[in-house]
Amino acid sequence: MTTDADTIPMMVRQMRVESSGVVSLRLERQDGGAVDRWTPGAHLDLHLNRGTIRQYSLCGDPDDKTGYRVAILHEVTGRGGSRHVHETLRPGDSLSVSAPRNNFELLPSPRYVFIAGGIGITPILAMIGEAERMGAEWELHYGGRARASMAFLDELSGYGDRVHVVTEEADGILDLAGILGTAREETLVYACGPEGLLGAVEGYTDSWPDGAIRLERFKAKEIPADTLAGDRPVRVICERSGISATVAPDRTILDTLEESGVDVPNSCREGICGTCETRVLAGTPDHRDSLLSSSEQESGTTIMICVSRARSDELVLDL
């Protein structure tokens, strides 16, 4: 787990309603110091009540050294993090925040297609600003249930007809076949939103070059039951610490190593945040994360030990 030594004491300076169900927080350091610069696509770990840690995308200006901005959807049936923010947290309250981490980096390209569903607009906001600074061509397709529930529409209106807003109540769903049906040269696609949207994006991009489609998931992909049923014990060796352990079929590598005394930074334990990413020295990972691209998974050089296992009998890790 991320420790207090890895976090920064911050204060909620401002809370603002961005749409129905979405509030943004402006966070500033308690000591008044400058915050770390970040890059578009980065997120923060917010340490909330009773040890709850949640990841939220940064959606402000990366060059703003005075504070961070995140936006949070009120998920009434969620695990409690967003409820705490919406129902309990108020301006002036203190909380601990990790340094920014980026698992959804905006790579240089002459052209971009951005696709956002609902609160998935948050990482895309800063990417649009960066694309503007680079002089790249770009377009945004932003879908939601209704305009009242879609955050940051006023900010996006300044970009004119490059922003395409589609609401289910008036327009139906995003026309992904029209947007992605034909691969485009020298174009990267960045998409963030609910799993239904991201699964559909993947379904329309078979003809696109490898690496052209980059997704960020807020929830982990479901692991098929037959995959779990086929799990078997795997021997994990930690090269640097000299500790080894056998991971039972119903246990994760992370859980087993923690029980064996290996301290591994971690947060989500669902394969979506990247905190526990570990270098693989030998063996073949069985990737089950929702973060690494297909080419990154095929390389077998790193593994998210909170969810992934091994195809080989033994796995040697840089721990």
XYZ file of C-alpha atoms in Angstrom:
319
model
C 0.000 0.000 0.000
C 1.193 3.524 -0.673
C 2.510 4.880 2.621
C 2.193 8.310 4.225
C 5.849 8.943 3.351
C 4.882 8.760 -0.311
C 2.099 11.351 -0.036
C 1.761 15.121 0.130
C -0.503 16.860 2.695
C -2.948 18.998 0.739
C -6.062 21.085 1.299
C -9.290 21.308 -0.635
C -9.188 24.950 -1.683
C -12.314 24.908 -3.823
C -15.175 22.614 -4.825
C -17.246 23.367 -7.903
C -20.261 21.672 -9.470
C -19.295 20.877 -13.079
C -22.510 19.051 -14.021
C -25.245 16.993 -12.441
C -23.362 14.449 -10.329
C -19.841 15.786 -10.980
C -17.799 18.096 -8.748
C -14.270 19.305 -9.281
C -11.746 19.791 -6.480
C -8.916 22.285 -6.487
C -6.151 20.944 -4.254
C -3.266 23.027 -2.924
C -0.341 22.106 -0.708
C -0.846 22.810 2.985
C 2.618 24.387 3.185
C 1.860 26.706 0.268
C 4.591 25.182 -1.889
C 4.558 24.398 -5.588
C 3.065 21.131 -6.808
C 4.878 18.751 -9.125
C 4.398 19.282 -12.845
C 2.425 16.550 -14.547
C 1.725 15.418 -18.085
C -1.669 14.928 -19.773
C -3.215 11.583 -18.853
C -1.729 11.552 -15.334
C -3.729 10.785 -12.208
C -3.490 11.279 -8.462
C -4.121 8.853 -5.625
C -6.417 10.580 -3.128
C -6.245 9.166 0.397
C -9.768 9.581 1.718
C -11.565 8.255 4.782
C -10.621 5.095 6.690
C -7.669 4.257 4.457
C -9.667 4.501 1.233
C -7.465 5.306 -1.775
C -8.944 6.263 -5.129
C -7.365 7.330 -8.416
C -8.646 10.424 -10.232
C -7.417 11.913 -13.495
C -5.889 15.364 -13.442
C -7.920 17.755 -15.566
C -6.353 21.155 -14.976
C -3.339 22.922 -16.470
C -0.073 20.929 -16.246
C 1.850 24.211 -16.020
C -0.117 25.408 -12.971
C 2.355 25.006 -10.101
C -0.087 26.322 -7.480
C -2.445 23.356 -7.356
C -4.179 20.369 -8.946
C -7.692 19.913 -10.293
C -9.591 16.624 -10.374
C -13.259 15.941 -11.111
C -15.263 13.178 -9.453
C -18.527 11.523 -10.431
C -20.904 10.712 -7.573
C -21.291 6.932 -7.834
C -24.049 6.133 -5.365
C -23.563 2.367 -5.774
C -19.749 2.579 -5.844
C -17.263 1.539 -3.175
C -17.598 4.733 -1.133
C -14.802 7.010 -2.346
C -16.950 9.293 -4.466
C -19.705 9.349 -1.845
C -17.188 10.601 0.706
C -16.069 13.374 -1.640
C -19.585 14.507 -2.542
C -21.263 14.068 0.821
C -18.503 14.768 3.366
C -15.498 16.574 1.908
C -15.666 20.379 1.977
C -13.366 23.340 1.162
C -10.745 23.688 3.880
C -10.570 19.951 4.553
C -7.202 18.197 4.453
C -6.229 15.002 2.693
C -3.091 13.257 1.510
C -2.315 12.964 -2.184
C 0.281 10.955 -4.086
C 2.626 12.486 -6.623
C 1.160 12.376 -10.164
C 1.605 9.129 -12.109
C 0.912 8.636 -15.791
C -0.217 5.339 -17.307
C -2.136 7.042 -20.130
C 0.585 9.168 -21.676
C -0.156 11.338 -24.692
C 2.381 10.334 -27.339
C 3.465 12.805 -30.041
C 1.383 12.585 -33.231
C 0.313 14.936 -36.028
C -3.340 13.895 -35.533
C -5.533 12.659 -32.699
C -9.046 11.288 -32.283
C -10.270 11.703 -28.708
C -13.303 9.734 -27.490
C -14.838 10.333 -24.075
C -17.865 8.874 -22.329
C -19.222 10.653 -19.265
C -16.565 11.280 -16.609
C -14.032 9.878 -19.095
C -13.659 13.457 -20.309
C -11.322 14.237 -17.402
C -7.992 12.945 -18.776
C -8.946 14.094 -22.280
C -9.225 17.767 -21.250
C -5.502 18.191 -20.673
C -4.700 16.130 -23.776
C -6.662 18.561 -25.921
C -4.699 21.449 -24.461
C -1.424 19.662 -25.204
C -2.509 18.836 -28.754
C -3.234 22.534 -29.234
C 0.216 23.484 -27.964
C 1.825 20.973 -30.335
C -0.131 22.316 -33.295
C -1.625 18.866 -33.971
C -4.935 18.225 -35.694
C -7.532 16.747 -33.364
C -11.204 16.020 -32.878
C -13.205 15.092 -29.799
C -16.288 12.878 -29.696
C -17.918 13.261 -26.278
C -20.937 11.153 -25.355
C -23.235 11.220 -22.352
C -26.801 10.588 -21.251
C -27.801 14.267 -21.261
C -26.053 17.627 -21.477
C -26.896 18.311 -17.832
C -24.764 15.336 -16.773
C -21.769 16.154 -19.003
C -18.972 18.064 -17.287
C -16.846 20.853 -18.765
C -19.065 21.629 -21.751
C -18.466 25.353 -21.251
C -14.681 24.887 -21.387
C -14.947 22.730 -24.486
C -17.250 25.144 -26.324
C -14.266 27.388 -27.057
C -12.842 24.774 -29.429
C -15.725 25.111 -31.893
C -16.650 22.366 -34.328
C -13.719 20.137 -33.398
C -15.815 19.078 -30.404
C -18.738 16.763 -31.189
C -21.159 16.377 -28.262
C -23.606 13.480 -28.502
C -26.337 12.863 -25.923
C -28.319 9.654 -25.688
C -31.562 11.501 -24.979
C -31.314 13.633 -28.149
C -28.913 11.871 -30.523
C -28.446 8.268 -29.460
C -24.958 6.854 -28.949
C -21.638 7.809 -30.498
C -21.260 6.662 -34.108
C -18.105 4.653 -33.511
C -18.398 2.875 -36.855
C -18.246 6.221 -38.615
C -15.500 7.565 -36.371
C -13.241 4.495 -36.308
C -14.411 2.220 -39.107
C -11.584 3.301 -41.398
C -8.021 3.489 -40.100
C -6.322 6.859 -40.509
C -2.653 7.406 -41.206
C -0.456 8.999 -38.531
C -3.384 9.221 -36.115
C -3.620 8.131 -32.489
C -6.920 7.367 -30.779
C -7.337 8.061 -27.073
C -10.522 6.840 -25.390
C -11.742 6.924 -21.812
C -15.134 6.070 -20.375
C -17.348 3.184 -19.268
C -16.468 -0.376 -20.231
C -19.271 -0.622 -22.783
C -17.822 2.290 -24.727
C -14.237 1.046 -24.536
C -15.223 -2.470 -25.588
C -17.016 -1.003 -28.594
C -13.967 1.114 -29.453
C -11.807 -2.004 -29.420
C -14.330 -3.743 -31.655
C -14.085 -1.076 -34.347
C -10.297 -0.743 -34.449
C -9.073 -4.102 -35.772
C -7.824 -2.423 -38.943
C -5.823 0.228 -37.067
C -2.058 -0.188 -36.595
C -0.844 -1.756 -33.368
C -0.372 0.925 -30.739
C -2.666 3.453 -32.415
C -5.495 2.849 -29.928
C -4.915 3.792 -26.299
C -7.583 3.256 -23.645
C -7.956 4.142 -19.990
C -10.377 2.127 -17.912
C -11.939 3.257 -14.635
C -12.967 -0.304 -13.808
C -11.151 -3.558 -14.417
C -12.146 -5.874 -17.227
C -13.923 -8.972 -15.997
C -11.770 -12.110 -15.966
C -13.652 -15.028 -17.573
C -14.694 -17.777 -15.167
C -13.038 -20.476 -17.273
C -9.728 -18.614 -17.008
C -9.970 -18.565 -13.217
C -10.984 -22.225 -13.164
C -7.780 -23.151 -14.968
C -5.443 -21.488 -12.467
C -2.727 -23.615 -10.909
C 0.021 -22.943 -8.331
C 2.992 -20.892 -9.539
C 6.400 -20.417 -7.944
C 7.437 -16.755 -7.666
C 11.066 -15.848 -6.962
C 12.033 -12.323 -5.868
C 15.528 -11.864 -7.275
C 16.729 -8.927 -5.167
C 15.298 -9.932 -1.801
C 15.942 -13.668 -2.196
C 12.408 -14.492 -1.093
C 10.375 -17.099 -2.948
C 6.818 -18.293 -2.468
C 4.221 -20.513 -4.078
C 1.071 -18.679 -5.138
C -2.042 -20.800 -4.654
C -4.730 -20.836 -7.371
C -7.091 -18.745 -5.243
C -4.476 -16.151 -4.180
C -2.802 -13.279 -6.009
C 0.939 -12.826 -6.388
C 0.656 -9.550 -4.471
C -1.195 -11.098 -1.528
C 1.236 -13.999 -1.330
C 4.348 -11.803 -1.467
C 2.972 -9.460 1.185
C 2.361 -12.441 3.446
C 5.967 -13.495 2.789
C 7.318 -10.128 3.894
C 7.869 -8.460 0.521
C 6.797 -4.809 0.539
C 5.320 -3.897 -2.849
C 3.731 -0.481 -3.505
C 0.110 -0.960 -4.550
C -3.204 0.837 -4.612
C -6.184 -0.384 -6.656
C -5.537 -4.149 -6.472
C -7.632 -4.436 -9.659
C -5.017 -4.051 -12.404
C -5.977 -0.529 -13.460
C -3.679 1.924 -11.636
C -0.174 0.590 -12.419
C 1.215 1.082 -8.891
C 2.290 -2.560 -8.504
C 3.838 -2.898 -11.979
C 6.906 -5.113 -11.583
C 9.719 -6.026 -13.957
C 9.800 -9.678 -15.062
C 13.279 -11.230 -15.185
C 12.288 -14.756 -16.227
C 9.127 -16.689 -16.932
C 6.002 -15.922 -18.931
C 3.317 -13.686 -17.414
C -0.388 -14.421 -17.761
C -1.613 -10.836 -18.066
C -5.025 -10.005 -16.600
C -4.674 -6.263 -16.083
C -6.737 -3.569 -17.756
C -3.813 -1.216 -18.295
C -1.033 -2.586 -20.495
C -1.495 -2.461 -24.251
C -1.514 -5.717 -26.217
C 2.050 -5.090 -27.422
C 3.202 -4.325 -23.867
C 1.609 -7.535 -22.647
C 3.168 -9.547 -25.456
C 6.627 -8.223 -24.556
C 6.315 -9.880 -21.132
C 8.722 -7.395 -19.531
C 6.430 -6.236 -16.728
C 3.444 -7.570 -14.819
C 0.689 -6.160 -12.578
C 1.054 -8.575 -9.691
C -2.267 -7.632 -8.085
C -4.239 -9.575 -10.722
C -1.930 -11.299 -13.200
C -0.368 -14.737 -12.839
C 2.040 -16.856 -14.914
C 1.797 -19.231 -17.858
C 5.105 -20.791 -16.813
C 5.648 -22.845 -13.666
C 8.010 -20.219 -12.308
C 8.220 -16.440 -12.449
C 11.286 -14.413 -11.454
C 10.568 -10.814 -10.481
C 12.754 -7.779 -9.878
C 11.797 -7.474 -6.223
